[in-house]
Coordinates of C-alpha atoms in Angstrom, one line a residue:
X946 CA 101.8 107.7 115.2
X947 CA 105.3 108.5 114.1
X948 CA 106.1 111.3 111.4
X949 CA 106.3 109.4 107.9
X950 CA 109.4 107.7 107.5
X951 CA 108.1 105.0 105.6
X952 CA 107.4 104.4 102.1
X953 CA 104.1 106.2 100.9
X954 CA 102.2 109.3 103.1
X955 CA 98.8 107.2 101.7
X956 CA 95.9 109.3 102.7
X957 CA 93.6 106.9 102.5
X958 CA 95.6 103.9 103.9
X959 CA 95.6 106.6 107.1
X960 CA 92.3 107.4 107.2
X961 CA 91.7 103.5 107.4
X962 CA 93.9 102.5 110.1
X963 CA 91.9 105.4 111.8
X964 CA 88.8 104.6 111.2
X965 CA 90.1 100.6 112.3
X966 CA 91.1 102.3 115.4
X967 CA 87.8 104.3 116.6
X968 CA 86.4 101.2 115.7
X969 CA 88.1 99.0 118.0
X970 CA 87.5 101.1 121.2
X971 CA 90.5 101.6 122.5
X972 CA 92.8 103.3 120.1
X973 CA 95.8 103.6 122.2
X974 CA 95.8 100.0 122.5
X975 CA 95.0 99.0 118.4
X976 CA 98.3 101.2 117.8
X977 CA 100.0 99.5 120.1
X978 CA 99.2 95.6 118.8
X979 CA 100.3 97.2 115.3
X980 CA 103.4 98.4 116.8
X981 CA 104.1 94.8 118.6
X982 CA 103.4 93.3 114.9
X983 CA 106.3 95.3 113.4
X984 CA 108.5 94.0 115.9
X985 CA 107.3 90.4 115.4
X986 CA 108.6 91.3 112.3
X987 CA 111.6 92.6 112.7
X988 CA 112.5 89.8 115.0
X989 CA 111.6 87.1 112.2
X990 CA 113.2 88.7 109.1
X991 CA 116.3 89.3 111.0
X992 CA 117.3 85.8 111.7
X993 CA 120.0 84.2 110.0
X994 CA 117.8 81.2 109.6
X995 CA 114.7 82.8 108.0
X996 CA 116.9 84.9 105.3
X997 CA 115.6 84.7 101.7
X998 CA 112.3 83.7 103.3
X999 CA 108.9 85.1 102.0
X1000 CA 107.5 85.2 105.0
X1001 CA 103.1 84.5 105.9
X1002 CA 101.4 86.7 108.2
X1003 CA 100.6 84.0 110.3
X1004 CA 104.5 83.1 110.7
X1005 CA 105.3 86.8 111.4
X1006 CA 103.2 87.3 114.6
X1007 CA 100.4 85.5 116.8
X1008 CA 98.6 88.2 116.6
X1009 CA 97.4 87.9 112.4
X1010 CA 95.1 91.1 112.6
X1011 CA 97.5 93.4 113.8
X1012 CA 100.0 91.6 111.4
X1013 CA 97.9 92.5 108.5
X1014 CA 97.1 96.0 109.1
X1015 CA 100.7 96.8 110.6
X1016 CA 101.6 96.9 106.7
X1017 CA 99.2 99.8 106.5
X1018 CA 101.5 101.1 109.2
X1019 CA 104.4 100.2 107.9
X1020 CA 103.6 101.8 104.6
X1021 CA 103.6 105.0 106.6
X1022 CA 106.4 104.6 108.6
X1023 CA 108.8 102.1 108.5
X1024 CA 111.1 100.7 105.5
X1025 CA 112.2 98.2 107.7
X1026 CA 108.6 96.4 108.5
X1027 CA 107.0 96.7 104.8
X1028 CA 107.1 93.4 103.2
X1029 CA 106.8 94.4 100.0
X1030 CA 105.1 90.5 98.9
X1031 CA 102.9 90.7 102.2
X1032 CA 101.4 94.7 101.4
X1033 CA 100.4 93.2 97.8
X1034 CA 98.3 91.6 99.5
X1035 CA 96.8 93.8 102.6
X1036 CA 97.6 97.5 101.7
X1037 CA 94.9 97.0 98.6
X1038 CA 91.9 96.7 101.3
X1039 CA 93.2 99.5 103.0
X1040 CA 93.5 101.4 100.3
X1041 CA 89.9 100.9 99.1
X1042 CA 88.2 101.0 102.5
X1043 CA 90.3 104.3 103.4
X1044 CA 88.9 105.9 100.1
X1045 CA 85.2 105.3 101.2
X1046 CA 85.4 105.4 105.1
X1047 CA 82.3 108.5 104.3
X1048 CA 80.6 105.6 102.7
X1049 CA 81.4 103.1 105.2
X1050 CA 80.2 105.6 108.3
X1051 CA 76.9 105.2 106.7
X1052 CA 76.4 101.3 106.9
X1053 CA 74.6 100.3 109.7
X1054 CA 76.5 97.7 111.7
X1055 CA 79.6 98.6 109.5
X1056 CA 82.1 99.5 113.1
X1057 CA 80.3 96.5 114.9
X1058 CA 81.9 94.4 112.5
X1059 CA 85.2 95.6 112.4
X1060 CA 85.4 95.2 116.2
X1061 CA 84.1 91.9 116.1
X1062 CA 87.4 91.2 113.6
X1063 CA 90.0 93.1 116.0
X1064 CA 88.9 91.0 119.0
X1065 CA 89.6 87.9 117.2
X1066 CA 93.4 88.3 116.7
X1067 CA 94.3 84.7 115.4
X1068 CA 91.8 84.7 112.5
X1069 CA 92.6 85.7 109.3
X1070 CA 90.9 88.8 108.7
X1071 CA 90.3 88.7 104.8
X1072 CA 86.7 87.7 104.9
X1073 CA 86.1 90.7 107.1
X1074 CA 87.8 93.3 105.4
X1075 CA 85.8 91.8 102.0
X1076 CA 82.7 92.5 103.6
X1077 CA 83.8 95.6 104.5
X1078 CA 85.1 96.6 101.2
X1079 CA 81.9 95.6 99.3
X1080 CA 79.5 97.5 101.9
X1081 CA 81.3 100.3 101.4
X1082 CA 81.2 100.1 97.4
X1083 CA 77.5 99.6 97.4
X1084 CA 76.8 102.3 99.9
X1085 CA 79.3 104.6 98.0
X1086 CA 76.9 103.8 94.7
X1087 CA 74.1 105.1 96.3
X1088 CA 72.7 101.4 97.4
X1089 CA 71.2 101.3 101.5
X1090 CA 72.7 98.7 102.6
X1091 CA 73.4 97.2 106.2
X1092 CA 75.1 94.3 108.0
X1093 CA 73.1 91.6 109.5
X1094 CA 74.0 90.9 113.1
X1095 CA 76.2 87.9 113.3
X1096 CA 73.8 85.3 115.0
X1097 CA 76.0 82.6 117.1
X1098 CA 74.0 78.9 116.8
X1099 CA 71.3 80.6 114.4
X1100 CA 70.6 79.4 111.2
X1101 CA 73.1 81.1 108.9
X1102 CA 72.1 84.5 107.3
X1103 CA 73.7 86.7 104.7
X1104 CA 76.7 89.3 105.3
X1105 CA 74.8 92.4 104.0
X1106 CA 71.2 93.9 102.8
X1107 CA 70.8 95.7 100.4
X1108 CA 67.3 97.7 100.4
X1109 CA 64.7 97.9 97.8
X1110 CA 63.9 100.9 95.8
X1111 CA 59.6 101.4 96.3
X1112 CA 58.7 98.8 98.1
X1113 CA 60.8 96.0 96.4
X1114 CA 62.2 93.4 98.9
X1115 CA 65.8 93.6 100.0
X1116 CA 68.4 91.2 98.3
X1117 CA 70.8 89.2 100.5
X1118 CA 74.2 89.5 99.3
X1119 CA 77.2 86.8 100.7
X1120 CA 80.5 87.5 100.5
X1121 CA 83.0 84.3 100.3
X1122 CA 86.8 85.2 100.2
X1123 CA 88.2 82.4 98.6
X1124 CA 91.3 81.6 100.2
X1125 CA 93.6 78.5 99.3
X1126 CA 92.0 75.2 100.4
X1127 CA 93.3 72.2 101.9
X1128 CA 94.2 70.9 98.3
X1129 CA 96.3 73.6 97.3
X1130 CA 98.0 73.7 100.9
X1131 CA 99.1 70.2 100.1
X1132 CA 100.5 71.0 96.6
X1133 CA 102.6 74.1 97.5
X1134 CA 103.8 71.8 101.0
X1135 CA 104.9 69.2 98.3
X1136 CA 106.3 71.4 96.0
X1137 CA 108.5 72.5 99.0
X1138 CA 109.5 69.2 99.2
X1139 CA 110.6 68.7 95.9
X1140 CA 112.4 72.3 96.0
X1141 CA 114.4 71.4 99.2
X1142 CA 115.5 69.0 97.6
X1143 CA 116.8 70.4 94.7
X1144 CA 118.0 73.3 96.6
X1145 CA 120.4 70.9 98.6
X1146 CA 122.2 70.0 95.0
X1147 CA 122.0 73.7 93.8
X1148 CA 123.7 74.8 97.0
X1149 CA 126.4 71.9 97.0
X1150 CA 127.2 72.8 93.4
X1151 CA 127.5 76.2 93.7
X1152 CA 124.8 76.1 90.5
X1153 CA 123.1 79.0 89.0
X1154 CA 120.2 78.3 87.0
X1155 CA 116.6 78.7 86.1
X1156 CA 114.4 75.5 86.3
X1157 CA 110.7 76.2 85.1
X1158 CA 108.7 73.2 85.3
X1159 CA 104.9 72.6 84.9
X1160 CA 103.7 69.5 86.0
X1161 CA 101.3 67.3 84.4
X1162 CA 100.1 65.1 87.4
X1163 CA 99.1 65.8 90.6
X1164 CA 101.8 66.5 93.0
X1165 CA 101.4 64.3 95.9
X1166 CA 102.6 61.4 93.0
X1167 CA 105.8 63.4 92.0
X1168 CA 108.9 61.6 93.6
X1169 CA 110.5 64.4 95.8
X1170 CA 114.1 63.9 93.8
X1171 CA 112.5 65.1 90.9
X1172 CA 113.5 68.3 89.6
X1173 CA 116.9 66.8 91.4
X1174 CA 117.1 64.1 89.5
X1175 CA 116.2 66.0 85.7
X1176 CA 119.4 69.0 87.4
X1177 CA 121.4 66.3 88.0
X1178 CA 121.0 65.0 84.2
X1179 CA 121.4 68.4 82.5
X1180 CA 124.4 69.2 84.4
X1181 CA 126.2 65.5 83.6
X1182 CA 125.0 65.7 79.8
X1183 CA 126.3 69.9 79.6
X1184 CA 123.5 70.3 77.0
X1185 CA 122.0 73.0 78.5
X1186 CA 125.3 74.7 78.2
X1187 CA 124.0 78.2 76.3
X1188 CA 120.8 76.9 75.8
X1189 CA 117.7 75.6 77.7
X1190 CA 117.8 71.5 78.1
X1191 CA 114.3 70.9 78.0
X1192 CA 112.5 67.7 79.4
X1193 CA 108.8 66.0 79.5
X1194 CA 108.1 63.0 81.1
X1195 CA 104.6 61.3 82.8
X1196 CA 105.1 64.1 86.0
X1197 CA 105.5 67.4 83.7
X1198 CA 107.8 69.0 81.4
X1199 CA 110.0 71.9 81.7
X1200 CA 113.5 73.5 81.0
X1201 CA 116.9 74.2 82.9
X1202 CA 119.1 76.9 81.9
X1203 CA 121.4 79.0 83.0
X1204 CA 120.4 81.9 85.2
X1205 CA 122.1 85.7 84.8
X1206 CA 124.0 86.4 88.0
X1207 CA 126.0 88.8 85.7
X1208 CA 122.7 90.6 85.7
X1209 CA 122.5 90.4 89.6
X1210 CA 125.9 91.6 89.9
X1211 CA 125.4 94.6 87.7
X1212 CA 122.3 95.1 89.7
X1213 CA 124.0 95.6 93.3
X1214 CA 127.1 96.6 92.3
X1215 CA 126.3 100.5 94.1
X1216 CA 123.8 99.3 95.9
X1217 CA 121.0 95.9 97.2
X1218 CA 118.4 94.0 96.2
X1219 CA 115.6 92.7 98.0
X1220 CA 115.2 89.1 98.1
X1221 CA 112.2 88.4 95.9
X1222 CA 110.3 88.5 92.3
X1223 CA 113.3 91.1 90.8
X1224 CA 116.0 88.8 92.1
X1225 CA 114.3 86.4 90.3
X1226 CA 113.5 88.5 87.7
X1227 CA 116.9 89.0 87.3
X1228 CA 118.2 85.5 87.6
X1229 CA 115.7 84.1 85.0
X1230 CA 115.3 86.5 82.2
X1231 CA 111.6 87.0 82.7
X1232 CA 109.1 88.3 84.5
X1233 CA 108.0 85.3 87.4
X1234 CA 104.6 84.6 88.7
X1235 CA 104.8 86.1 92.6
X1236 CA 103.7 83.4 94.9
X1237 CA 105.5 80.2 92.6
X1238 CA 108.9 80.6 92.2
X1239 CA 111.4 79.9 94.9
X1240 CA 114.7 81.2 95.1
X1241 CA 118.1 79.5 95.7
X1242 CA 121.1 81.9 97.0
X1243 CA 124.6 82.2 98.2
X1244 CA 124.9 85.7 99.1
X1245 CA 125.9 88.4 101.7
X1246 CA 123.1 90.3 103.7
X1247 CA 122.9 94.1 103.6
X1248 CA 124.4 94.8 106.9
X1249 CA 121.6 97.6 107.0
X1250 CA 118.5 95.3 106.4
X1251 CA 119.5 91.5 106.2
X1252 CA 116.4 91.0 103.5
X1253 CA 118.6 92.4 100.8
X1254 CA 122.1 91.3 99.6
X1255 CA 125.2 93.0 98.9
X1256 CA 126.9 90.9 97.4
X1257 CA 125.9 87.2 95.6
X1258 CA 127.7 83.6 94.7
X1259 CA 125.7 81.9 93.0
X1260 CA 121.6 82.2 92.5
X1261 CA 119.6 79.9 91.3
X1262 CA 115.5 80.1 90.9
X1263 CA 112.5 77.2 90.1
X1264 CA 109.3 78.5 88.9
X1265 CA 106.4 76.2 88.6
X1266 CA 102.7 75.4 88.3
X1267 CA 100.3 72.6 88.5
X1268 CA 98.3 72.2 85.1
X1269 CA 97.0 68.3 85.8
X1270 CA 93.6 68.2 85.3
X1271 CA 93.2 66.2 88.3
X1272 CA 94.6 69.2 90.1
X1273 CA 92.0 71.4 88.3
X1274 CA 88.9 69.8 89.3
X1275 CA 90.1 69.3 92.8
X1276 CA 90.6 73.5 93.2
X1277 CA 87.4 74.2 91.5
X1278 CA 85.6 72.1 94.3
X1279 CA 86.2 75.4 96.1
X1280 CA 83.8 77.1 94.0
X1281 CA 81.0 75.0 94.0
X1282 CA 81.2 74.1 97.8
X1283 CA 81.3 78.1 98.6
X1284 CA 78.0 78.7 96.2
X1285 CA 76.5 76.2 98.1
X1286 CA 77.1 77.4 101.0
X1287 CA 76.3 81.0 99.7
X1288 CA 72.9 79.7 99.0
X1289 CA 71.6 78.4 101.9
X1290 CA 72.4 81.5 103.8
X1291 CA 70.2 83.3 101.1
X1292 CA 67.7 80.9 100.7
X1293 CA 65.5 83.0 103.6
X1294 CA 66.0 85.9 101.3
X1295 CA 63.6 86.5 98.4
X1296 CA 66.7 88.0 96.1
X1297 CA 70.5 87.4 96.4
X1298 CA 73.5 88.2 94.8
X1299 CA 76.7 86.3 95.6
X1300 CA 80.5 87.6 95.7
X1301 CA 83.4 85.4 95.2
X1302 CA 87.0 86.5 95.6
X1303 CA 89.8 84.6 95.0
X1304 CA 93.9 85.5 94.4
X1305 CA 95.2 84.1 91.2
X1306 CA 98.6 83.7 89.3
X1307 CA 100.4 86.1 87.1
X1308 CA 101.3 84.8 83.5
X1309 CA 100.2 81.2 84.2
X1310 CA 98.8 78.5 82.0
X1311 CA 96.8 77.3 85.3
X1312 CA 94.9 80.8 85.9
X1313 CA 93.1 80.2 82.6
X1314 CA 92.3 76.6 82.9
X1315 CA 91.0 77.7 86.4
X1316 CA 88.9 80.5 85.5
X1317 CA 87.7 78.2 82.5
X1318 CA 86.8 75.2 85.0
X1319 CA 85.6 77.4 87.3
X1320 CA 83.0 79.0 85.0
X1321 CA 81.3 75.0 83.8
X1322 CA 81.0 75.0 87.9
X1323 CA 78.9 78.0 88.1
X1324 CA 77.0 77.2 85.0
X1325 CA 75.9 74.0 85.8
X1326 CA 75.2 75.5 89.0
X1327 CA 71.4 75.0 90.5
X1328 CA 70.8 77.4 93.3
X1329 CA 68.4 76.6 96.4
X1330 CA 67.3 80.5 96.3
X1331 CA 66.8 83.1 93.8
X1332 CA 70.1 84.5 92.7
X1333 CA 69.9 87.5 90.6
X1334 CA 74.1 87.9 90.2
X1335 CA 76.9 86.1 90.8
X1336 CA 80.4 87.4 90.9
X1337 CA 83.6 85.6 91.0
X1338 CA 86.7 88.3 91.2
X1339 CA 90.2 87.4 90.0
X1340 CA 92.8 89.6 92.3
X1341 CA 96.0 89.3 90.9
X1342 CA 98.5 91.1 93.8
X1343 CA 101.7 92.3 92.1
X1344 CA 105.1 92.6 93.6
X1345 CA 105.8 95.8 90.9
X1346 CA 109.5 97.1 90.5
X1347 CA 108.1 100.7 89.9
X1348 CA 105.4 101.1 92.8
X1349 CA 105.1 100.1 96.3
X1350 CA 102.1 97.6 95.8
X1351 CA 99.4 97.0 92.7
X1352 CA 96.7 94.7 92.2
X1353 CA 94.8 93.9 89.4
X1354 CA 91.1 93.0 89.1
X1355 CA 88.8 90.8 86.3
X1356 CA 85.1 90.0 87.1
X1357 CA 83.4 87.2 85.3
X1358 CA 79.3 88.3 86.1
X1359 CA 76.6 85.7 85.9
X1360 CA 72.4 86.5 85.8
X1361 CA 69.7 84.4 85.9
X1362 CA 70.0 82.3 82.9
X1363 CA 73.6 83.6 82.6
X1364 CA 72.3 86.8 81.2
X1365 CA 74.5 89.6 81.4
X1366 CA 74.3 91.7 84.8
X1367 CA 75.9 95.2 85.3
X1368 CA 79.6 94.9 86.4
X1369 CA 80.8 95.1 90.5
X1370 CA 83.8 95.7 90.9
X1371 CA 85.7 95.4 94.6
X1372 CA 88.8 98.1 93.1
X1373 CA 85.8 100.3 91.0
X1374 CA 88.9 102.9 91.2
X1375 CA 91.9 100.7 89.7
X1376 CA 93.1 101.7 86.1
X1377 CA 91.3 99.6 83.7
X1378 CA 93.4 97.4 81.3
X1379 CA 92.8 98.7 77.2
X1380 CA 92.9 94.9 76.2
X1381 CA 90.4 92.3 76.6
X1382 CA 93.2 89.8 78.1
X1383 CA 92.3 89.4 82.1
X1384 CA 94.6 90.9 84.6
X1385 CA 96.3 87.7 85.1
X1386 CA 97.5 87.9 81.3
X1387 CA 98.7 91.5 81.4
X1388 CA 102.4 92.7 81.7
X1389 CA 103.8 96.1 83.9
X1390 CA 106.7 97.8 83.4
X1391 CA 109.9 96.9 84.9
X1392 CA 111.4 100.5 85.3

């Protein structure tokens, strides 16, 4: 690898993409795919057309592996190639599995695994580096604990055992990462709809403004014209003029104001800004939830790195969530269809404990109405095998203003009977919050 030129010399971020390497067989060549994914990059974040994007991994490069753990890389060395939304999102795993890779070396099966994920470069690899992440954690805590072979047209089994102490039988454990599902695909494909729109107005207009909306129904009824239509209104009537012109109607409710490019322009004035959650920070006076706002800009590119500007027109941002209760139940379905899949792969096992892990909003009205609906799932939940703990983890992945990448972590534990069971965490080593709000409710600073 290069000397660091990048953005963090993370030990245990190193030690990972190491470890991922040995593991792979061929380490000369896993350097290289993670060299060919920072060029992917590159490529994609330098044309004209994708500027102001947030860019997916899957958009990024073919190869979605080597996309992932090239932030690792990129941490190390390169400015250029860290995406500083993406590594919220991968350099956590890293992290975690780099601090344990002693740990890890003592699973049985633990490398077999990671190879089988390098040599499938078009999956996702979240569910792998989970299971990953979790051997390691028990192993670290002193539990034996293996991987059971992946068995190709055999009745499913679970991802790990964990051995008894005297005698007692080992206890399945299944790991479900619980990524967005076709629902939610739909709603944020919508909600690009209905911000295209909007976006055509803002940038014919020149308009600089903040539109926060939280809608009520299900989004595949909201017309795509309307946060169009309710701009079009506030800018006719001039209401909003020093103040927020507030709406509610059958689809949602929400507010338009104007947005601070003053503060933008005081911002960049001696130097850039990145597109992303401090521009629109910036632009709408508070702190924004990472993956739902969008942004709206007339600007000039850094000449140096075309994902920042130098200079800016006008800026607008929409920031938005889906609190129909229609919407809820549809995204807990999730839950209940994982644990029942979870199940049946345990039901061979006398004992099991379950794991699910799901990303969830910043500051947002939804992320408690979810974590409430999902919690009547799993209580009226009726198991086909002995569980004796199931876990659902709230990640929240941070885009942070002071550090390169945080992620916060709240664990709602269920026993048998909903007893209380001891607390597993998949971060055991993040900073623990001194408030009992969860970590989508807590605030960071902003310098």
């Amino acid at each position: 690898m290069a000397a660091w030129t990048g953005v963090e010399n993370d030990a245990d971020v190193r030690a990972a993409l190491s470890w991922f390497a040995s593991a792979s067989g061929n380490p000369l060549a896993f350097w290289a795919r993670l060299k060919a994914a920072q060029a992917a990059y590159r490529e994609f974040t330098g044309l004209p057309e994708n500027f102001g994007r947030t860019p997916q991994l899957e958009q990024t490069s073919a190869d979605v592996v080597a996309a992932f753990l090239a932030q690792g890389k990129s941490l190390l060395d390169s400015l250029r190639t860290y995406d500083h939304h993406l590594a919220s999102k991968t350099i956590p795993w890293l992290k975690q599995i780099g601090s344990k890779i002693d740990a890890l070396d003592s699973v049985s099966g633990a490398k077999e695994r990671a190879a089988s994920m390098l040599s499938k470069p078009t999956v996702r690899p979240d569910s792998s580096l989970l299971e990953l992440t979790m051997a390691a954690n028990y192993a670290d805590d002193g539990g034996d604990v293996s991987f059971v072979d992946e068995a190709p047209g055999v009745a499913r089994r679970p991802d790990l055992l964990l051995a008894g102490d005297n005698g007692d039988p080992s206890i399945g454990i299944e790991l479900k990462r619980l990524n967005a599902g076709a629902y939610e695909t739909e709603e944020r494909r919508f909600q690009a709809a209905i911000f295209r729109e909007v976006a055509i107005l803002i940038e014919r207009l020149g308009l600089s403004v903040h539109i926060d909306v939280a809608y009520t129904s299900e989004l595949v009824n909201v017309p795509v014209t309307y946060l169009a239509k309710w701009l079009e209104i506030a800018v006719a009537t001039r209401v909003y003029v020093g103040a927020a012109y507030p709406w509610r109607d059958e689809h949602g409710q929400g507010t338009i104001k104007f947005a601070d490019v003053d503060a933008v322009r005081a911002d960049i004035r001696d130097s850039s800004l990145y597109v992303g959650p401090k521009l629109a920070r910036l632009l709408s006076g508070e702190v924004v939830r990472e993956t739902n706002y969008q942004l709206a800009v007339g600007a000039e590119p850094d000449e140096r790195d075309p994902r920042y500007i130098s200079e800016l027109r006008y800026g607008s941002v929409v920031t938005w969530e889906s609190i129909s209760p229609a919407a809820l139940e549809k995204r807990a379905r999730i839950v209940k269809a994982k644990l029942i899949e979870a199940g049946r792969q345990l039901k061979a096992q006398e004992y099991g404990i379950v794991h699910l892990v799901t990303d969830t909003e910043l500051l947002c009205q939804s992320s408690d109405l979810r974590r409430s609906k999902n919690q009547d799932v799993i209580k009226s939940f009726r198991p086909e095998s002995k569980l004796v703990g199931i876990y659902v983890h709230y990640l929240v992945p941070r885009v942070s203003e002071q550090h390169s990448w945080l992620l916060d972590e709240t664990v709602d534990s269920f026993g048998p009977g909903l007893v209380a069971v001891p607390m597993i965490k998949a971060f055991p080593e993040a900073p623990t919050v001194a408030n009992d709000q969860p970590a989508w409710r807590q605030s960071i600073p902003l310098r």
